[in-house]
Short mmCIF file of C-alpha atoms in Angstrom, two decimals:
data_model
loop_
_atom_site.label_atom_id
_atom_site.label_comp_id
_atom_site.label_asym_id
_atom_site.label_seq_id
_atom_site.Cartn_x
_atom_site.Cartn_y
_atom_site.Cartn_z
CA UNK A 233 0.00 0.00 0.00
CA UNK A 234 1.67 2.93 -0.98
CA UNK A 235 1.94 6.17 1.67
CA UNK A 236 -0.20 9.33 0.98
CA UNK A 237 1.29 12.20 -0.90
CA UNK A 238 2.74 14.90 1.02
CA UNK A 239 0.43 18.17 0.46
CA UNK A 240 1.55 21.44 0.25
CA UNK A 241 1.19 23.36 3.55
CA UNK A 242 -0.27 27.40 3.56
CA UNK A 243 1.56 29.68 6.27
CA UNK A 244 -0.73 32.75 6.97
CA UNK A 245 1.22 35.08 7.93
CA UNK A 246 0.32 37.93 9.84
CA UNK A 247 1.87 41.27 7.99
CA UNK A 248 3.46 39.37 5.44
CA UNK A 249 2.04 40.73 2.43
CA UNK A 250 3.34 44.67 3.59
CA UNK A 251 7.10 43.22 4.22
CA UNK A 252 6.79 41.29 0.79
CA UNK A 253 4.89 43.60 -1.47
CA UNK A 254 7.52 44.18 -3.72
CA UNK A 255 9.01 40.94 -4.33
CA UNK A 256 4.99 40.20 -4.69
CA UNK A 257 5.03 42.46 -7.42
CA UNK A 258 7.28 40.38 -9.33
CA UNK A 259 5.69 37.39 -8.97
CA UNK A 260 2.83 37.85 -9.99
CA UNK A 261 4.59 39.42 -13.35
CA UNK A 262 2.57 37.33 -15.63
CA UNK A 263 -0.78 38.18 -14.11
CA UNK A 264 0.06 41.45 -15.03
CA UNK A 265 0.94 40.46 -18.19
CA UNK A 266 -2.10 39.11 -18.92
CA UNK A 267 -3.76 41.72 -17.90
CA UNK A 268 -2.39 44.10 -20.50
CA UNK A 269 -2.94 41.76 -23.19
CA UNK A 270 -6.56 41.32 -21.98
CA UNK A 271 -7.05 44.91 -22.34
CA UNK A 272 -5.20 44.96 -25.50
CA UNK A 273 -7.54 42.31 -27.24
CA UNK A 274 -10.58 43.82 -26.11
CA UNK A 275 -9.72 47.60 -26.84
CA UNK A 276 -11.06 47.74 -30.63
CA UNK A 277 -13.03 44.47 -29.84
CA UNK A 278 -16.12 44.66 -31.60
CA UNK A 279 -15.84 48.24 -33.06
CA UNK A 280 -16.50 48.36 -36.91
CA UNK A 281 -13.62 50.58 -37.62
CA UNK A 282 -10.98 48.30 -35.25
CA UNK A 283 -7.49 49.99 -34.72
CA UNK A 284 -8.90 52.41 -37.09
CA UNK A 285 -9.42 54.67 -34.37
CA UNK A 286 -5.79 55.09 -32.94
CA UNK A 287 -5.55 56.90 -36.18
CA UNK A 288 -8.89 58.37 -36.74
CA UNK A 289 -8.43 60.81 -33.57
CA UNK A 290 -5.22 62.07 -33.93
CA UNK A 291 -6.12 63.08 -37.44
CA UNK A 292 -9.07 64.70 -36.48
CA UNK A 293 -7.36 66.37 -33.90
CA UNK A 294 -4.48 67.53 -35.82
CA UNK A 295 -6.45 68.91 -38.93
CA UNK A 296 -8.93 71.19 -36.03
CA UNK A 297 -5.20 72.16 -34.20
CA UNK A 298 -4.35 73.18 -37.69
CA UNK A 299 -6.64 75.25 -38.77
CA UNK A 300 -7.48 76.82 -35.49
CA UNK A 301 -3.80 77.50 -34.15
CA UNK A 302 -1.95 77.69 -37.70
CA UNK A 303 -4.33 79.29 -39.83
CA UNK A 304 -6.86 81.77 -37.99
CA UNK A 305 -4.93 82.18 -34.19
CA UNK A 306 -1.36 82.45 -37.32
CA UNK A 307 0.88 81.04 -33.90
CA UNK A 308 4.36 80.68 -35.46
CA UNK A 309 5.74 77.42 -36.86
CA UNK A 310 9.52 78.00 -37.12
CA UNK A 311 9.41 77.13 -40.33
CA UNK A 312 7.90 73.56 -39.73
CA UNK A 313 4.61 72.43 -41.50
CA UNK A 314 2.35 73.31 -38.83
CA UNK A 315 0.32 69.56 -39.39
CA UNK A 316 3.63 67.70 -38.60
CA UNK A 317 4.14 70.32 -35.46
CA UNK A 318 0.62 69.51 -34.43
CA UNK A 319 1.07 66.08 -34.94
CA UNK A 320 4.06 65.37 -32.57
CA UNK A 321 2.95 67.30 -30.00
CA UNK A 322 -0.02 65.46 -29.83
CA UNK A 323 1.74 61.98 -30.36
CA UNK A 324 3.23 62.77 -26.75
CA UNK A 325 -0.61 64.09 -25.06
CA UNK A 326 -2.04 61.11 -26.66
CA UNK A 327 0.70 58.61 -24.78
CA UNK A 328 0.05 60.29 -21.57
CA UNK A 329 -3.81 60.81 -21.26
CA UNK A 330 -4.62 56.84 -22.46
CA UNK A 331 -2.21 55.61 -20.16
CA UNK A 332 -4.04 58.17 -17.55
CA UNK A 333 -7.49 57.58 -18.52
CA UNK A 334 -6.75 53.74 -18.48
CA UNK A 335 -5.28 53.64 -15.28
CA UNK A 336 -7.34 55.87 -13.50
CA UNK A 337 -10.35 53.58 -13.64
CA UNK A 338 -8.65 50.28 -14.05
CA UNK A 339 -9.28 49.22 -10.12
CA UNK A 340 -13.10 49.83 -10.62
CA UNK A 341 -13.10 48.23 -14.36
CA UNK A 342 -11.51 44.97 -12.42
CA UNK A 343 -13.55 44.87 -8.99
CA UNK A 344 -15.02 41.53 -9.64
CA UNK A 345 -10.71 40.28 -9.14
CA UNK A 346 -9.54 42.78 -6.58
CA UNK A 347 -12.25 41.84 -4.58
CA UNK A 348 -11.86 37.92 -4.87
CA UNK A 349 -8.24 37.48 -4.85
CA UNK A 350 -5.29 39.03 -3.56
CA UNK A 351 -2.06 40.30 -5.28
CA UNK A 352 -0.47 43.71 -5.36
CA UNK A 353 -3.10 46.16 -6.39
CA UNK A 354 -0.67 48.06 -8.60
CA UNK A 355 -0.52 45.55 -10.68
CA UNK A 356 -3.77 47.02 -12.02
CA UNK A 357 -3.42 50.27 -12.83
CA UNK A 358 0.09 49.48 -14.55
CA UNK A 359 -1.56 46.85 -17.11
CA UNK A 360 -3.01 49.43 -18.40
CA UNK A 361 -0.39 50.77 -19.79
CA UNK A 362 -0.35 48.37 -22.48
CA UNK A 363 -3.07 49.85 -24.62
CA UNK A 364 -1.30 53.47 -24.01
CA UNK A 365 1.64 51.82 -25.70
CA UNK A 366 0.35 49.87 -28.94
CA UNK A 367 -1.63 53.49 -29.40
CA UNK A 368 1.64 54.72 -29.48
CA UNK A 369 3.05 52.68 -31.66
CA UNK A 370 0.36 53.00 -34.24
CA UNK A 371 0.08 57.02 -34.30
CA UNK A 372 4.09 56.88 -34.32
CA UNK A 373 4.05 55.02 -37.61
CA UNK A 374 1.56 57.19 -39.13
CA UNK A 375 4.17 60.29 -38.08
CA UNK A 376 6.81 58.20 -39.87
CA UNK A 377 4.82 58.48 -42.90
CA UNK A 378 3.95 62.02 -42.57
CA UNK A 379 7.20 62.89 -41.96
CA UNK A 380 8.89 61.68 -44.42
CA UNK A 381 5.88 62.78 -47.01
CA UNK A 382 7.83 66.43 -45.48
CA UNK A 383 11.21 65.47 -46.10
CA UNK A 384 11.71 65.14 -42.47
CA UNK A 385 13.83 61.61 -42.16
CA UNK A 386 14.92 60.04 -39.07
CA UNK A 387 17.75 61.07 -37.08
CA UNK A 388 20.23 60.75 -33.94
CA UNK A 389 17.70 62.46 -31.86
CA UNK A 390 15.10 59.28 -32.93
CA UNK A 391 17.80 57.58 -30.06
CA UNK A 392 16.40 59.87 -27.05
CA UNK A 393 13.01 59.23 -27.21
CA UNK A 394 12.13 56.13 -25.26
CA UNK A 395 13.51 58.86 -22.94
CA UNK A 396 10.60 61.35 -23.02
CA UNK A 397 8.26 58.29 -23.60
CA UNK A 398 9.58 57.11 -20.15
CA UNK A 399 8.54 60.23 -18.62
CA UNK A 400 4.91 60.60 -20.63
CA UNK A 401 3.91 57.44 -19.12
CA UNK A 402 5.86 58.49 -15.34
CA UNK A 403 3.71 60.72 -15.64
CA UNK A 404 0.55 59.38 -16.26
CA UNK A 405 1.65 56.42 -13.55
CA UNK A 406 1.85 59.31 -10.97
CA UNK A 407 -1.49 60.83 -11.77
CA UNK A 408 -3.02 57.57 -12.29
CA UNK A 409 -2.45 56.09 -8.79
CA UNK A 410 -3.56 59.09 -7.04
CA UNK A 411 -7.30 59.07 -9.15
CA UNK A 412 -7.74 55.00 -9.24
CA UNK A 413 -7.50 54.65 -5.50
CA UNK A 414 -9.54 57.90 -5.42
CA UNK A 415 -12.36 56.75 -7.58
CA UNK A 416 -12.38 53.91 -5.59
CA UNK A 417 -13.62 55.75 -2.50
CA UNK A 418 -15.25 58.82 -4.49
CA UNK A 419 -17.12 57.52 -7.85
CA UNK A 420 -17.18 61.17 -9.14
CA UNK A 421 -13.61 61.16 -10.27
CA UNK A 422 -14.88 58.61 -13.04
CA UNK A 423 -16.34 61.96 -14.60
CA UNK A 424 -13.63 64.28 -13.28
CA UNK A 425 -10.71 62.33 -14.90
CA UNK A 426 -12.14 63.04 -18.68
CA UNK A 427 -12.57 66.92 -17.67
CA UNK A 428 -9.35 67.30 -16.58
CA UNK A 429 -7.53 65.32 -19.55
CA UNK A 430 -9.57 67.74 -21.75
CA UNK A 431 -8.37 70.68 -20.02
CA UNK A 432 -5.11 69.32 -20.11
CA UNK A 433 -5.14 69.20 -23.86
CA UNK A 434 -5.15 73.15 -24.09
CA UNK A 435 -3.23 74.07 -21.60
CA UNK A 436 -0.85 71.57 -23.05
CA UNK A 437 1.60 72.91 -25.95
CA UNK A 438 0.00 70.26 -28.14
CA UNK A 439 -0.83 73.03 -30.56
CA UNK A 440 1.99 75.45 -30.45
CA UNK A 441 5.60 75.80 -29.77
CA UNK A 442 6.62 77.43 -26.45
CA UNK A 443 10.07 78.52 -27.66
CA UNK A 444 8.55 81.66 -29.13
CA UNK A 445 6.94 82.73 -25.90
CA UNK A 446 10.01 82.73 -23.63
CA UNK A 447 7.79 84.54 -20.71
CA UNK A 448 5.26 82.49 -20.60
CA UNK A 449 8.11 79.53 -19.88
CA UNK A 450 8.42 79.54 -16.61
CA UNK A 451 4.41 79.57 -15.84
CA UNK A 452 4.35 76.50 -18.98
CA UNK A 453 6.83 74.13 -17.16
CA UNK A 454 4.87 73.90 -14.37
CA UNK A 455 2.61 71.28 -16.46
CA UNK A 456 5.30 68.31 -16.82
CA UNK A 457 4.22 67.52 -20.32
CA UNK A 458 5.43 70.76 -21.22
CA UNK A 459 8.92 69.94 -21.48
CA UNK A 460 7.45 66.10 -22.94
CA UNK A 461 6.07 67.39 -25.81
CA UNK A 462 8.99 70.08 -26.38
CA UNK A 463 11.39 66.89 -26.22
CA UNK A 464 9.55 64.52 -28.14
CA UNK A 465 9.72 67.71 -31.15
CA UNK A 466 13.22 67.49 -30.55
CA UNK A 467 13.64 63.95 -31.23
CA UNK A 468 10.91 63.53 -34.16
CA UNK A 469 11.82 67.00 -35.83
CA UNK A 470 15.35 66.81 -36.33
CA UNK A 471 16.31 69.19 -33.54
CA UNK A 472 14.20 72.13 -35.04
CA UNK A 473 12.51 72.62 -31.96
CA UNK A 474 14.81 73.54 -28.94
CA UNK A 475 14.20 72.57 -25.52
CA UNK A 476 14.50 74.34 -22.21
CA UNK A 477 16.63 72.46 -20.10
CA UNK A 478 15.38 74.72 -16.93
CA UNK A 479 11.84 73.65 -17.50
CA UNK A 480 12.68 70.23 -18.33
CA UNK A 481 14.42 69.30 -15.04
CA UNK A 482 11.58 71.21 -13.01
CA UNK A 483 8.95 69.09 -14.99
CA UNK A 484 11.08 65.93 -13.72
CA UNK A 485 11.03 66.83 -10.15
CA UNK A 486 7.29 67.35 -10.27
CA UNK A 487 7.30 63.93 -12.25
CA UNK A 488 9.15 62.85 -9.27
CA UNK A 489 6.99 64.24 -6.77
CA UNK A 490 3.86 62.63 -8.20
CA UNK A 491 4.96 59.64 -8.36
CA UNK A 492 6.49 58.84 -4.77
CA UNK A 493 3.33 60.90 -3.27
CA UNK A 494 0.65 58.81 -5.84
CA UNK A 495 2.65 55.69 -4.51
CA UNK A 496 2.62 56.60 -0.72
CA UNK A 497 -1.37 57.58 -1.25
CA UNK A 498 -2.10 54.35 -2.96
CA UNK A 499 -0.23 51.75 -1.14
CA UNK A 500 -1.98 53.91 2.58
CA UNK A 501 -5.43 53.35 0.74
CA UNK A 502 -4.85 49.71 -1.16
CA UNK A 503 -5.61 47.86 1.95
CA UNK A 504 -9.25 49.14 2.15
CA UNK A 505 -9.91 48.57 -1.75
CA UNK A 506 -11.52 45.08 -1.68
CA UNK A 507 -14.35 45.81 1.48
CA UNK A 508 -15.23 49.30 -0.33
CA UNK A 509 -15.10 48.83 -4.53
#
């Protein structure tokens, strides 16, 4: 008669999951994996037009910037075709607010699992990234395209941006933990997120440059994505479009800021998620 086999024993452990959040965090990698390429398959899921509309928005977009910014408001263009200005400007907003507006409801969108299981909560709002990201990579190629349709080719400065991409989605990351773990306890930030990302938008440099307003700089790089969008024009635009390194490194430090304040409010509030979403 053979002997029983042994079975796996479960330690609960009061406190553990504080001391081991982090190394939790990377092992449940592939849960958050899956997560992004759950939201990824179900983004343009049954929509006529599919990934149609990574591409039909920024068009849109860029043709109204045009004509309102370049043609009847006559901002300056420095000598660049004010579409392709418009364009990566808004190549950068578009990063940040779908990685915001993804991640700033992602804990509600998922209640039925963060109330059923457990696993680091961040997990959550950093799948949703994903979708941010293959938007990216869609509206980039159709700025290849346009580009080059200029005579703008790509250059050296094509090497820095995953640099300012890093900091677009920082950003949003920062924002993002502070309003999910909000909207978790207040519903109405599922209707103030939009507002503000549609503020943001115009108060945003999406549809100008800032080098031509040198008073107005200081007062700009307060917004973070100031200095985002001014670097991602340096790297798509062949350096035509100069940055202002003063700016820049106070839009990291706020970047900064966000982020280790959005962390310390969500990990303080994560406990509470699963008895109140």
């Amino acid at each position: 008669m053979s002997s029983p086999e042994p079975t796996a024993s479960i330690v609960i452990e009061a406190g553990r999951s504080e001391r081991h959040y982090w190394k939790d965090l990377w092992r449940y990698r592939e849960l958050l994996g899956f997560l992004a390429w759950r939201d990824i398959k179900v983004r343009y899921k049954q929509a006529v037009l599919g990934a149609a509309w990574a591409l039909i928005q920024p068009v849109i977009t860029t043709a109204i910037f045009t004509i309102v910014f370049g043609r009847l408001a006559g901002m300056p263009d420095g000598g660049i075709p004010y579409p392709l200005l418009v364009l990566s400007g808004l190549i950068a907003w578009q990063l940040f607010s779908t990685a915001l507006s993804g991640s700033s409801g992602s804990l509600v969108s998922n209640a039925n699992l963060v109330s059923k299981i457990y696993f680091p909560r961040l997990i959550v709002p950093l799948s949703a990234i994903g979708v941010a990201v293959v938007d990216f990579a869609i509206v980039l190629g159709l700025f290849t395209v346009m580009a080059i349709s200029f005579g703008y080719y790509p250059t050296w400065h094509w090497l820095l941006l995953p640099v300012f991409i890093a900091f677009a989605l920082l950003t949003a990351l920062g924002a993002g933990m502070w309003l999910t773990a909000l909207t978790v306890k207040y519903r109405d930030f599922r209707f103030i997120t939009p507002f503000l990302i549609q503020i943001g938008l115009f108060v945003s440099p999406v549809g100008f440059r800032t080098d031509f307003y040198p008073s107005w700089q200081p007062l700009l790089s307060l917004n973070p994505m100031t200095g985002i969008i001014n670097g991602f024009r340096w790297c798509l635009l062949q350096g035509n479009q100069s940055i202002n390194f003063a700016g820049l490194t106070q839009g990291v430090l706020v970047i900064l800021l966000l982020n280790v304040l959005g962390l310390w409010y969500f990990r303080r509030t994560e406990r509470g998620f699963a008895d109140i979403i």
